[in-house]
Each structure stands twice: as structure tokens, then as C-alpha cells.
Amino acid sequence: MGQSFGLIGLAVMGENLALNVERNGFPISVYNRTASVTEKFMATRAQGKNFKATYTLQEFVESLDRPRKILIMVKAGGPVDAVIEQLKPLLNEGDMIIDGGNSLYTDTERRVKDIEAVGLRFIGMGVSGGEEGALNGPSLMPGGTEAAYREIESIVTKIAAQVDDGPCVTYIGPGGSGHYVKMVHNGIEYGDMQLIAEAYDILKSIGELSAAKLHEVFTEWNTTDELNSFLIEITADIFKKIDSETGQPLVDLILDAAGQKGTGRWTVETALELGVSIPTIIAAVNARIISSIKEERVAASKELLGPSVKFEGDANELVNKVRDALYCSKICSYAQGMALLGKASKEFGYNLDLGETARIWKGGCIIRAGFLNKIKHAYDENPDLPNLLLAPEFKQTILDRQAAWRDVVMMAAQFGIPVPAFSASLDYFDSYRRSVLPQNLTQAQRDYFGAHTFERVDKPRGEFSHADWMAADERTLAGTGS
Ligand code: NBP
């Protein structure tokens, strides 16, 4: 008997997932390109456990029971293709490769086709939860051929995070759907993080709340049904961390320049390609981009002065308004992410179950939150829901709190504090709820300069008109003047 599972790539994620698989009773072989990494792992965290270390891919493959199940956790992009190409000649029909990295979904589509064409099987599996999730139970988003998924179901349901209504894993759908859903999950994560950052900025820069007070506020928010979540919890923790060198709150010493890696940008790109509006997530990616030009901002801050206003309101009232604005904005952000998944599902034939998608994010992953129960419930009640804003769970809440949300966005503008994701969310809400938008004028301009034609409100949809905008007939303003 060989090992029932194999894992390639012993960096942060691979090492912790390997320990998780072993702890759940599956004998596992491991391989890493650089042998010293494997040696170190075996001498430390893997010591005394049911691991087989291998030092060539040949040895690795031969150590596994057939059909083989091999999880690769290497850097996304070229390294994944490199490992697949090296593995392919060593494998037998029916063997399965699972890519657990943050691969671009179009790469996964290609790999599923290429690999299945030679009689092997391939699963593209999004893994969320970072180091801690990988070790103790991540949220897993596997996509590919369903029969292939069923063969690893008993393993992935054990290693995933467990919540009240089951393990945080489900068969997502065909092709690159698992990585698509993981990408949008990360886009939503960008949105959540930016919204929290803006709430912090308003409370600190307008309300002048200290780190200790911010710790209290976020701790209290984390007890609420609406905001209770991993990200609010770690934010509360962050505010209480004191730097041992200086005695100051550590958060105040951290440089305000954030990076943005593949998945946030990819979410924006796919949304633009599919024509789905995700302004909050776009704002979150943009906010990181502008934060990264720190030196330029410091120079500009000396020349471009904003308003000089002093806050004279009640700090507790401000805290409550910001909480409401955060929650309303968060609903809008998820509405955008879920709308994107809905459109991709139709466009790419993924046949996604949006309620089940929300359920598997309830544990293990970075966006885990009590709030996801409401989303699951909304889709269980109406799988064809056009937008989360219309779900009974969210509609009344937003209507009840919109005044506070508007106050916060107005106040931020008065004080010169940027709140790109709060205001993008509010714009999304106002655009979605208005039956008339000014794009009649846009269409008129397009027809004027480019003869693009337009539809009319007094004629059936699909019937296109064109006007001769330059002709001065009696119906133009100039013609009706006298
Ligand atoms: P990294 O993304 O840093 O990748 C390092 C691993 O890739 C090492 O094992 C390295 O081997 C291996 N590797 C590289 Br680089 N090029 C290779 C090649 N040509 N052939 C074989 N192996 C190669 O690791 P990670 O942070 O553990 O992430 C793994 C995947 O999981 C990534 O796709 C990542 O985006 C995703 N992910 C990460 C997190 C997180 O919190 N870190 C969360 C969720 C998903 P070596 O030791 O020989 O250099």
C-alpha cells in the first residue's frame, strides 16, 4: 500500500495543507522542488507524523496509490504549468492533479482541457484562509469535471472548515469555475478591507478616536449580527497591539502603502469584460494603487491643501452612523460580487449555486462572517434573485439606514477624507434604484458625433432611431425661440 494523497510545494500554504491532510487520517507524500525545504519540513513540523518525503518526482509519483491524487501548491502561473509538464509523463490514466493555487480561471480552463485530453483528470481548486485556514480548515472551491470531484470529496470535506451547516466545500462547477469563484471571493475581500479602512479613517481623522477607543468600537461591532466577522475581529485586535520599541500603537507605525496582486485586478478585468458593475471592488483596487505612490502623496500634501474643519458633533453618534454606512456599503459590495458570479455562471455555463457559494464562505476564509447566512437565505428563498439589494434580508435595512450612510459620505467630503468605497457603494445603490439615469444624454451625444443610434422611451425596445442633430428644423431650440 502506498500513500493515499500527494502534495507538491511546501511553502506556507502547502506545508499547512499537508499537515491538515495528515491530521485527518490520510497518509501523504510530499515533494518540493528545493530539497532542503522538504528536509526542513520533515525535521520540524512533520516529525513523527505519517508523511513520506520524496526527493524526485519519479519517487513521489511511485509512492502514491492509484488512481493518484496530487495537490499542487506552487506559485500561480508558469510554475503550475512547469510542474504539470513534468508530472504528465509519469502519470497513468485516471490519475488526478488538483491545482490549489490562485490560478487565473482561464489558465484552469485550458489545463482542464489539455489534461483531460490525455486521459488524466484535473481539478482547479480555490483555497482561502491563508496559513491558519490551510492548517485548521480552509474554505475550498473546487471546480472541474464532477466525477473527478467526487473522488476527492471524502478528503476535501474532512480538511475543510466545518460550520453549523456542513463543511466549507462544495462542487462549484465545470472548467475554471472553482478558480473563478475564488477570484471573486478575493475581489469581495478587497472591498471588505477597504470599507473597514474607510470606517477607521473617518473615526480617527474626523472623530479623533484613539487606537484604544477604536479597539472598543470594533470589538463591539463584532458582537453585532450584521458586522460579526473575521475581518472586524482582527481589526479590533490590531488596534490594541502596542509596539514594544516605541510604546505606540503598532498600526500607527505601519507605512500606508498597500500592494495589489493578481486576484483583485482580475476581478475588475472580468467584470469589465462581462459588463457587470462592481464599483466598490474597483474603488478598493484603486485605493491600494493610489496608496502605493506614498512619496508623491507626501509631496502633494504640502501643496494641495484640503478644507480645514473641526468636528463638533457627538463621537458616539458618529460611531453609529459609520457602523450603518459600513453595513450598507458592505451589502452593496456583496451585491456586486454576487451579480458578477451570476453573470459569469450564465456566460460560462458554470451553473453556480449562489446560496451554496455564500455558505462555503461562512468558515475558514478571510471573508467569513455571520452576514453570509443572510445571503445564503436570500438565494435559498429566491435562486433567481436579480440583485441582493432586493432581498427582504437587506432591502429594509438599507432603506432604514440610508440617511446615516449619506451623512457619513457628505461629512467625509466636507472634511476632505477620501471614502472611495463608501461613496462607490452609495452611487451603486442610487444608480440601481433610480428608474431614470442621465444616459439618455450620453446616447444623444453618441448619436450626434458617431451616428450610434438610440432607442426611444416612446417606442418599443430594440427599435433604433437616428437624428440629424445638425439640421436646424423648427423643433430645435433655436427654431422655437420666436
Ligand atoms: P508561493 O506562491 O510563494 O510559491 C512557492 C512554492 O512554489 C515553493 O514551494 C516553490 O518551490 C514552488 N515553485 C516555484 Br516559486 N516555482 C516552481 C517551479 N518552477 N517548479 C516547482 N515548484 C516551484 O507559495 P504559497 O504562498 O504557499 O502559495 C501557494 C499558492 O497558494 C499560490 O498560488 C498562492 O497565490 C495561493 N494562496 C496563497 C495564500 C497565502 O496566504 N499565502 C492564500 C491562498 C492562496 P521552491 O521552494 O523550490 O522555491
mmCIF file of C-alpha atoms in Angstrom, residues 72-330:
data_model
loop_
_atom_site.group_PDB
_atom_site.id
_atom_site.type_symbol
_atom_site.label_atom_id
_atom_site.label_comp_id
_atom_site.label_asym_id
_atom_site.label_seq_id
_atom_site.Cartn_x
_atom_site.Cartn_y
_atom_site.Cartn_z
ATOM 1 C CA ILE A 72 -0.009 21.184 -6.290
ATOM 2 C CA MET A 73 0.532 24.298 -4.150
ATOM 3 C CA VAL A 74 3.150 26.206 -6.100
ATOM 4 C CA LYS A 75 3.254 29.810 -7.266
ATOM 5 C CA ALA A 76 0.456 30.564 -9.766
ATOM 6 C CA GLY A 77 1.273 30.940 -13.462
ATOM 7 C CA GLY A 78 4.349 29.399 -15.110
ATOM 8 C CA PRO A 79 5.334 27.223 -12.120
ATOM 9 C CA VAL A 80 1.970 25.392 -12.253
ATOM 10 C CA ASP A 81 2.465 24.598 -15.960
ATOM 11 C CA ALA A 82 6.068 23.569 -15.295
ATOM 12 C CA VAL A 83 5.016 21.083 -12.606
ATOM 13 C CA ILE A 84 2.182 19.715 -14.758
ATOM 14 C CA GLU A 85 4.511 19.160 -17.714
ATOM 15 C CA GLN A 86 6.990 17.311 -15.519
ATOM 16 C CA LEU A 87 4.250 15.186 -13.945
ATOM 17 C CA LYS A 88 2.344 14.254 -17.098
ATOM 18 C CA PRO A 89 4.739 11.618 -18.480
ATOM 19 C CA LEU A 90 4.963 9.980 -15.050
ATOM 20 C CA LEU A 91 1.219 9.547 -14.515
ATOM 21 C CA ASN A 92 -1.278 6.861 -15.586
ATOM 22 C CA GLU A 93 -4.778 7.117 -16.958
ATOM 23 C CA GLY A 94 -7.288 8.292 -14.350
ATOM 24 C CA ASP A 95 -4.713 9.979 -12.121
ATOM 25 C CA MET A 96 -5.736 13.400 -10.873
ATOM 26 C CA ILE A 97 -3.937 16.707 -10.500
ATOM 27 C CA ILE A 98 -5.510 19.337 -8.236
ATOM 28 C CA ASP A 99 -4.208 22.889 -8.516
ATOM 29 C CA GLY A 100 -4.856 24.623 -5.178
ATOM 30 C CA GLY A 101 -3.068 27.900 -6.002
ATOM 31 C CA ASN A 102 -4.579 31.237 -7.012
ATOM 32 C CA SER A 103 -4.562 30.411 -10.707
ATOM 33 C CA LEU A 104 -6.266 32.594 -13.269
ATOM 34 C CA TYR A 105 -9.505 30.858 -14.260
ATOM 35 C CA THR A 106 -8.695 30.980 -17.972
ATOM 36 C CA ASP A 107 -5.462 29.069 -17.257
ATOM 37 C CA THR A 108 -7.556 26.496 -15.413
ATOM 38 C CA GLU A 109 -9.990 26.191 -18.343
ATOM 39 C CA ARG A 110 -7.021 25.468 -20.599
ATOM 40 C CA ARG A 111 -5.445 22.985 -18.186
ATOM 41 C CA VAL A 112 -8.680 21.036 -17.686
ATOM 42 C CA LYS A 113 -8.936 20.574 -21.457
ATOM 43 C CA ASP A 114 -5.264 19.747 -22.044
ATOM 44 C CA ILE A 115 -5.015 17.311 -19.165
ATOM 45 C CA GLU A 116 -8.306 15.533 -19.728
ATOM 46 C CA ALA A 117 -7.364 15.137 -23.399
ATOM 47 C CA VAL A 118 -4.545 12.780 -22.358
ATOM 48 C CA GLY A 119 -6.721 10.663 -20.049
ATOM 49 C CA LEU A 120 -5.769 12.369 -16.786
ATOM 50 C CA ARG A 121 -8.106 14.413 -14.594
ATOM 51 C CA PHE A 122 -7.788 17.946 -13.318
ATOM 52 C CA ILE A 123 -9.442 19.975 -10.572
ATOM 53 C CA GLY A 124 -8.825 23.724 -10.171
ATOM 54 C CA MET A 125 -9.467 24.411 -6.501
ATOM 55 C CA GLY A 126 -9.561 27.834 -4.871
ATOM 56 C CA VAL A 127 -8.232 27.712 -1.311
ATOM 57 C CA SER A 128 -8.961 30.561 1.081
ATOM 58 C CA GLY A 129 -7.968 31.192 4.658
ATOM 59 C CA GLY A 130 -4.251 31.846 4.488
ATOM 60 C CA GLU A 131 -1.849 29.940 6.665
ATOM 61 C CA GLU A 132 -4.190 29.385 9.591
ATOM 62 C CA GLY A 133 -7.081 28.245 7.391
ATOM 63 C CA ALA A 134 -4.855 25.847 5.470
ATOM 64 C CA LEU A 135 -3.820 24.211 8.731
ATOM 65 C CA ASN A 136 -7.093 24.110 10.641
ATOM 66 C CA GLY A 137 -9.709 24.151 7.896
ATOM 67 C CA PRO A 138 -9.887 26.398 4.832
ATOM 68 C CA SER A 139 -12.788 27.251 2.579
ATOM 69 C CA LEU A 140 -12.328 25.199 -0.595
ATOM 70 C CA MET A 141 -13.739 25.989 -4.034
ATOM 71 C CA PRO A 142 -13.083 23.013 -6.336
ATOM 72 C CA GLY A 143 -14.115 23.140 -9.993
ATOM 73 C CA GLY A 144 -13.679 20.751 -12.890
ATOM 74 C CA THR A 145 -15.351 17.551 -14.021
ATOM 75 C CA GLU A 146 -17.881 16.465 -11.392
ATOM 76 C CA ALA A 147 -16.854 12.786 -11.445
ATOM 77 C CA ALA A 148 -13.280 13.837 -10.628
ATOM 78 C CA TYR A 149 -14.515 15.946 -7.708
ATOM 79 C CA ARG A 150 -16.496 13.017 -6.287
ATOM 80 C CA GLU A 151 -13.220 11.064 -5.985
ATOM 81 C CA ILE A 152 -11.681 13.662 -3.680
ATOM 82 C CA GLU A 153 -14.888 14.582 -1.887
ATOM 83 C CA SER A 154 -14.163 12.404 1.150
ATOM 84 C CA ILE A 155 -10.785 14.111 1.631
ATOM 85 C CA VAL A 156 -11.778 17.725 0.974
ATOM 86 C CA THR A 157 -14.905 17.549 3.133
ATOM 87 C CA LYS A 158 -12.676 16.440 6.039
ATOM 88 C CA ILE A 159 -9.914 19.027 5.632
ATOM 89 C CA ALA A 160 -12.266 21.993 5.029
ATOM 90 C CA ALA A 161 -13.522 24.265 7.806
ATOM 91 C CA GLN A 162 -16.671 22.895 9.446
ATOM 92 C CA VAL A 163 -19.642 25.186 10.157
ATOM 93 C CA ASP A 164 -23.161 24.627 11.525
ATOM 94 C CA ASP A 165 -24.486 23.538 8.140
ATOM 95 C CA GLY A 166 -21.597 21.417 6.925
ATOM 96 C CA PRO A 167 -18.053 21.563 5.572
ATOM 97 C CA CYS A 168 -16.935 24.713 3.742
ATOM 98 C CA VAL A 169 -16.557 22.969 0.406
ATOM 99 C CA THR A 170 -18.895 22.035 -2.398
ATOM 100 C CA TYR A 171 -18.581 21.053 -6.036
ATOM 101 C CA ILE A 172 -18.536 24.503 -7.645
ATOM 102 C CA GLY A 173 -18.993 23.613 -11.314
ATOM 103 C CA PRO A 174 -17.133 22.704 -14.503
ATOM 104 C CA GLY A 175 -13.908 24.052 -16.002
ATOM 105 C CA GLY A 176 -12.316 27.021 -14.269
ATOM 106 C CA SER A 177 -15.350 27.759 -12.069
ATOM 107 C CA GLY A 178 -13.553 26.978 -8.781
ATOM 108 C CA HIS A 179 -10.814 29.473 -9.506
ATOM 109 C CA TYR A 180 -13.357 31.962 -10.848
ATOM 110 C CA VAL A 181 -15.305 31.862 -7.578
ATOM 111 C CA LYS A 182 -12.063 32.150 -5.575
ATOM 112 C CA MET A 183 -11.051 35.184 -7.638
ATOM 113 C CA VAL A 184 -14.381 36.937 -6.965
ATOM 114 C CA HIS A 185 -14.114 35.940 -3.289
ATOM 115 C CA ASN A 186 -10.794 37.801 -3.243
ATOM 116 C CA GLY A 187 -12.359 40.801 -5.004
ATOM 117 C CA ILE A 188 -15.030 40.891 -2.289
ATOM 118 C CA GLU A 189 -12.245 40.608 0.286
ATOM 119 C CA TYR A 190 -10.607 43.708 -1.241
ATOM 120 C CA GLY A 191 -13.961 45.518 -0.909
ATOM 121 C CA ASP A 192 -14.451 44.474 2.735
ATOM 122 C CA MET A 193 -10.936 45.540 3.695
ATOM 123 C CA GLN A 194 -11.217 48.926 2.007
ATOM 124 C CA LEU A 195 -14.617 49.622 3.606
ATOM 125 C CA ILE A 196 -13.183 48.841 7.040
ATOM 126 C CA ALA A 197 -10.183 51.077 6.288
ATOM 127 C CA GLU A 198 -12.518 53.958 5.405
ATOM 128 C CA ALA A 199 -14.576 53.478 8.592
ATOM 129 C CA TYR A 200 -11.284 53.623 10.523
ATOM 130 C CA ASP A 201 -10.144 56.763 8.688
ATOM 131 C CA ILE A 202 -13.375 58.651 9.439
ATOM 132 C CA LEU A 203 -13.387 57.643 13.102
ATOM 133 C CA LYS A 204 -9.718 58.501 13.506
ATOM 134 C CA SER A 205 -9.420 61.598 11.307
ATOM 135 C CA ILE A 206 -12.817 63.200 11.919
ATOM 136 C CA GLY A 207 -13.896 61.756 15.286
ATOM 137 C CA GLU A 208 -10.299 61.707 16.627
ATOM 138 C CA LEU A 209 -10.793 58.283 18.201
ATOM 139 C CA SER A 210 -7.657 56.811 19.773
ATOM 140 C CA ALA A 211 -6.466 53.304 18.948
ATOM 141 C CA ALA A 212 -7.748 52.141 22.340
ATOM 142 C CA LYS A 213 -11.201 53.567 21.597
ATOM 143 C CA LEU A 214 -11.140 52.062 18.088
ATOM 144 C CA HIS A 215 -10.406 48.704 19.681
ATOM 145 C CA GLU A 216 -13.524 49.103 21.826
ATOM 146 C CA VAL A 217 -15.687 50.184 18.883
ATOM 147 C CA PHE A 218 -14.617 47.312 16.628
ATOM 148 C CA THR A 219 -14.924 44.820 19.470
ATOM 149 C CA GLU A 220 -18.492 45.989 19.995
ATOM 150 C CA TRP A 221 -19.265 45.880 16.259
ATOM 151 C CA ASN A 222 -18.007 42.321 16.179
ATOM 152 C CA THR A 223 -20.783 41.320 18.575
ATOM 153 C CA THR A 224 -23.473 42.560 16.182
ATOM 154 C CA ASP A 225 -25.395 40.247 13.920
ATOM 155 C CA GLU A 226 -24.562 42.443 10.916
ATOM 156 C CA LEU A 227 -20.837 43.046 11.227
ATOM 157 C CA ASN A 228 -19.657 39.998 13.157
ATOM 158 C CA SER A 229 -16.784 38.675 11.006
ATOM 159 C CA PHE A 230 -13.170 37.583 10.918
ATOM 160 C CA LEU A 231 -12.020 40.891 9.396
ATOM 161 C CA ILE A 232 -13.754 43.028 12.061
ATOM 162 C CA GLU A 233 -12.370 40.738 14.758
ATOM 163 C CA ILE A 234 -8.753 41.015 13.572
ATOM 164 C CA THR A 235 -9.193 44.778 13.096
ATOM 165 C CA ALA A 236 -10.201 45.081 16.781
ATOM 166 C CA ASP A 237 -7.104 43.041 17.697
ATOM 167 C CA ILE A 238 -4.848 45.194 15.518
ATOM 168 C CA PHE A 239 -5.846 48.380 17.387
ATOM 169 C CA LYS A 240 -4.737 47.006 20.723
ATOM 170 C CA LYS A 241 -1.274 45.916 19.594
ATOM 171 C CA ILE A 242 1.403 48.152 21.118
ATOM 172 C CA ASP A 243 4.855 48.347 19.539
ATOM 173 C CA SER A 244 7.409 47.224 22.090
ATOM 174 C CA GLU A 245 10.128 49.542 20.699
ATOM 175 C CA THR A 246 8.185 52.798 20.887
ATOM 176 C CA GLY A 247 5.190 52.106 23.133
ATOM 177 C CA GLN A 248 2.874 53.400 20.400
ATOM 178 C CA PRO A 249 0.024 51.515 18.733
ATOM 179 C CA LEU A 250 1.737 49.419 16.043
ATOM 180 C CA VAL A 251 -0.891 50.317 13.428
ATOM 181 C CA ASP A 252 0.242 53.969 13.573
ATOM 182 C CA LEU A 253 3.783 52.942 12.661
ATOM 183 C CA ILE A 254 2.864 50.932 9.566
ATOM 184 C CA LEU A 255 3.540 52.584 6.210
ATOM 185 C CA ASP A 256 0.276 53.379 4.403
ATOM 186 C CA ALA A 257 1.190 51.826 1.046
ATOM 187 C CA ALA A 258 -0.685 48.664 0.055
ATOM 188 C CA GLY A 259 0.036 46.263 -2.776
ATOM 189 C CA GLN A 260 -2.491 44.640 -5.048
ATOM 190 C CA LYS A 261 -1.758 41.266 -6.531
ATOM 191 C CA GLY A 262 -3.466 39.258 -9.258
ATOM 192 C CA THR A 263 -6.918 38.384 -7.981
ATOM 193 C CA GLY A 264 -8.227 41.917 -7.246
ATOM 194 C CA ARG A 265 -7.200 43.163 -10.668
ATOM 195 C CA TRP A 266 -8.511 40.019 -12.362
ATOM 196 C CA THR A 267 -11.930 40.539 -10.700
ATOM 197 C CA VAL A 268 -12.057 44.058 -12.120
ATOM 198 C CA GLU A 269 -10.983 42.844 -15.554
ATOM 199 C CA THR A 270 -13.569 40.071 -15.766
ATOM 200 C CA ALA A 271 -16.322 42.414 -14.542
ATOM 201 C CA LEU A 272 -15.486 44.912 -17.275
ATOM 202 C CA GLU A 273 -15.363 42.125 -19.861
ATOM 203 C CA LEU A 274 -18.743 40.736 -18.768
ATOM 204 C CA GLY A 275 -20.284 44.202 -18.384
ATOM 205 C CA VAL A 276 -21.109 43.856 -14.679
ATOM 206 C CA SER A 277 -20.946 46.937 -12.473
ATOM 207 C CA ILE A 278 -18.650 46.396 -9.437
ATOM 208 C CA PRO A 279 -17.704 49.958 -8.420
ATOM 209 C CA THR A 280 -16.933 49.172 -4.759
ATOM 210 C CA ILE A 281 -14.420 46.477 -5.694
ATOM 211 C CA ILE A 282 -12.884 48.713 -8.373
ATOM 212 C CA ALA A 283 -12.615 51.504 -5.771
ATOM 213 C CA ALA A 284 -10.856 49.122 -3.400
ATOM 214 C CA VAL A 285 -8.261 48.150 -6.020
ATOM 215 C CA ASN A 286 -7.788 51.832 -6.940
ATOM 216 C CA ALA A 287 -7.378 52.817 -3.291
ATOM 217 C CA ARG A 288 -4.446 50.426 -2.963
ATOM 218 C CA ILE A 289 -2.914 51.722 -6.191
ATOM 219 C CA ILE A 290 -3.007 55.376 -5.122
ATOM 220 C CA SER A 291 -1.782 54.465 -1.637
ATOM 221 C CA SER A 292 1.339 52.969 -3.178
ATOM 222 C CA ILE A 293 2.634 56.333 -4.501
ATOM 223 C CA LYS A 294 3.488 57.417 -0.963
ATOM 224 C CA GLU A 295 6.333 59.821 -1.766
ATOM 225 C CA GLU A 296 4.282 61.612 -4.412
ATOM 226 C CA ARG A 297 1.356 61.960 -1.986
ATOM 227 C CA VAL A 298 3.601 63.358 0.729
ATOM 228 C CA ALA A 299 4.906 65.995 -1.709
ATOM 229 C CA ALA A 300 1.375 66.817 -2.906
ATOM 230 C CA SER A 301 0.098 67.159 0.665
ATOM 231 C CA LYS A 302 2.262 70.267 1.049
ATOM 232 C CA GLU A 303 0.735 71.979 -1.978
ATOM 233 C CA LEU A 304 -2.836 70.785 -2.320
ATOM 234 C CA LEU A 305 -4.493 71.794 0.886
ATOM 235 C CA GLY A 306 -7.937 70.446 1.753
ATOM 236 C CA PRO A 307 -10.638 72.023 3.917
ATOM 237 C CA SER A 308 -9.892 72.931 7.499
ATOM 238 C CA VAL A 309 -12.921 71.830 9.511
ATOM 239 C CA LYS A 310 -13.265 70.850 13.147
ATOM 240 C CA PHE A 311 -15.646 68.104 14.217
ATOM 241 C CA GLU A 312 -18.064 69.399 16.790
ATOM 242 C CA GLY A 313 -20.597 66.604 16.778
ATOM 243 C CA ASP A 314 -21.120 63.734 19.177
ATOM 244 C CA ALA A 315 -18.490 60.973 18.832
ATOM 245 C CA ASN A 316 -20.922 58.176 19.785
ATOM 246 C CA GLU A 317 -23.374 59.342 17.173
ATOM 247 C CA LEU A 318 -20.570 59.385 14.612
ATOM 248 C CA VAL A 319 -19.631 55.815 15.547
ATOM 249 C CA ASN A 320 -23.219 54.649 14.998
ATOM 250 C CA LYS A 321 -23.519 56.433 11.673
ATOM 251 C CA VAL A 322 -20.233 54.969 10.448
ATOM 252 C CA ARG A 323 -21.406 51.496 11.511
ATOM 253 C CA ASP A 324 -24.572 51.943 9.434
ATOM 254 C CA ALA A 325 -22.609 53.302 6.468
ATOM 255 C CA LEU A 326 -20.217 50.369 6.687
ATOM 256 C CA TYR A 327 -23.016 47.846 6.745
ATOM 257 C CA CYS A 328 -24.956 49.429 3.846
ATOM 258 C CA SER A 329 -21.746 49.675 1.800
ATOM 259 C CA LYS A 330 -20.895 46.061 2.567
#
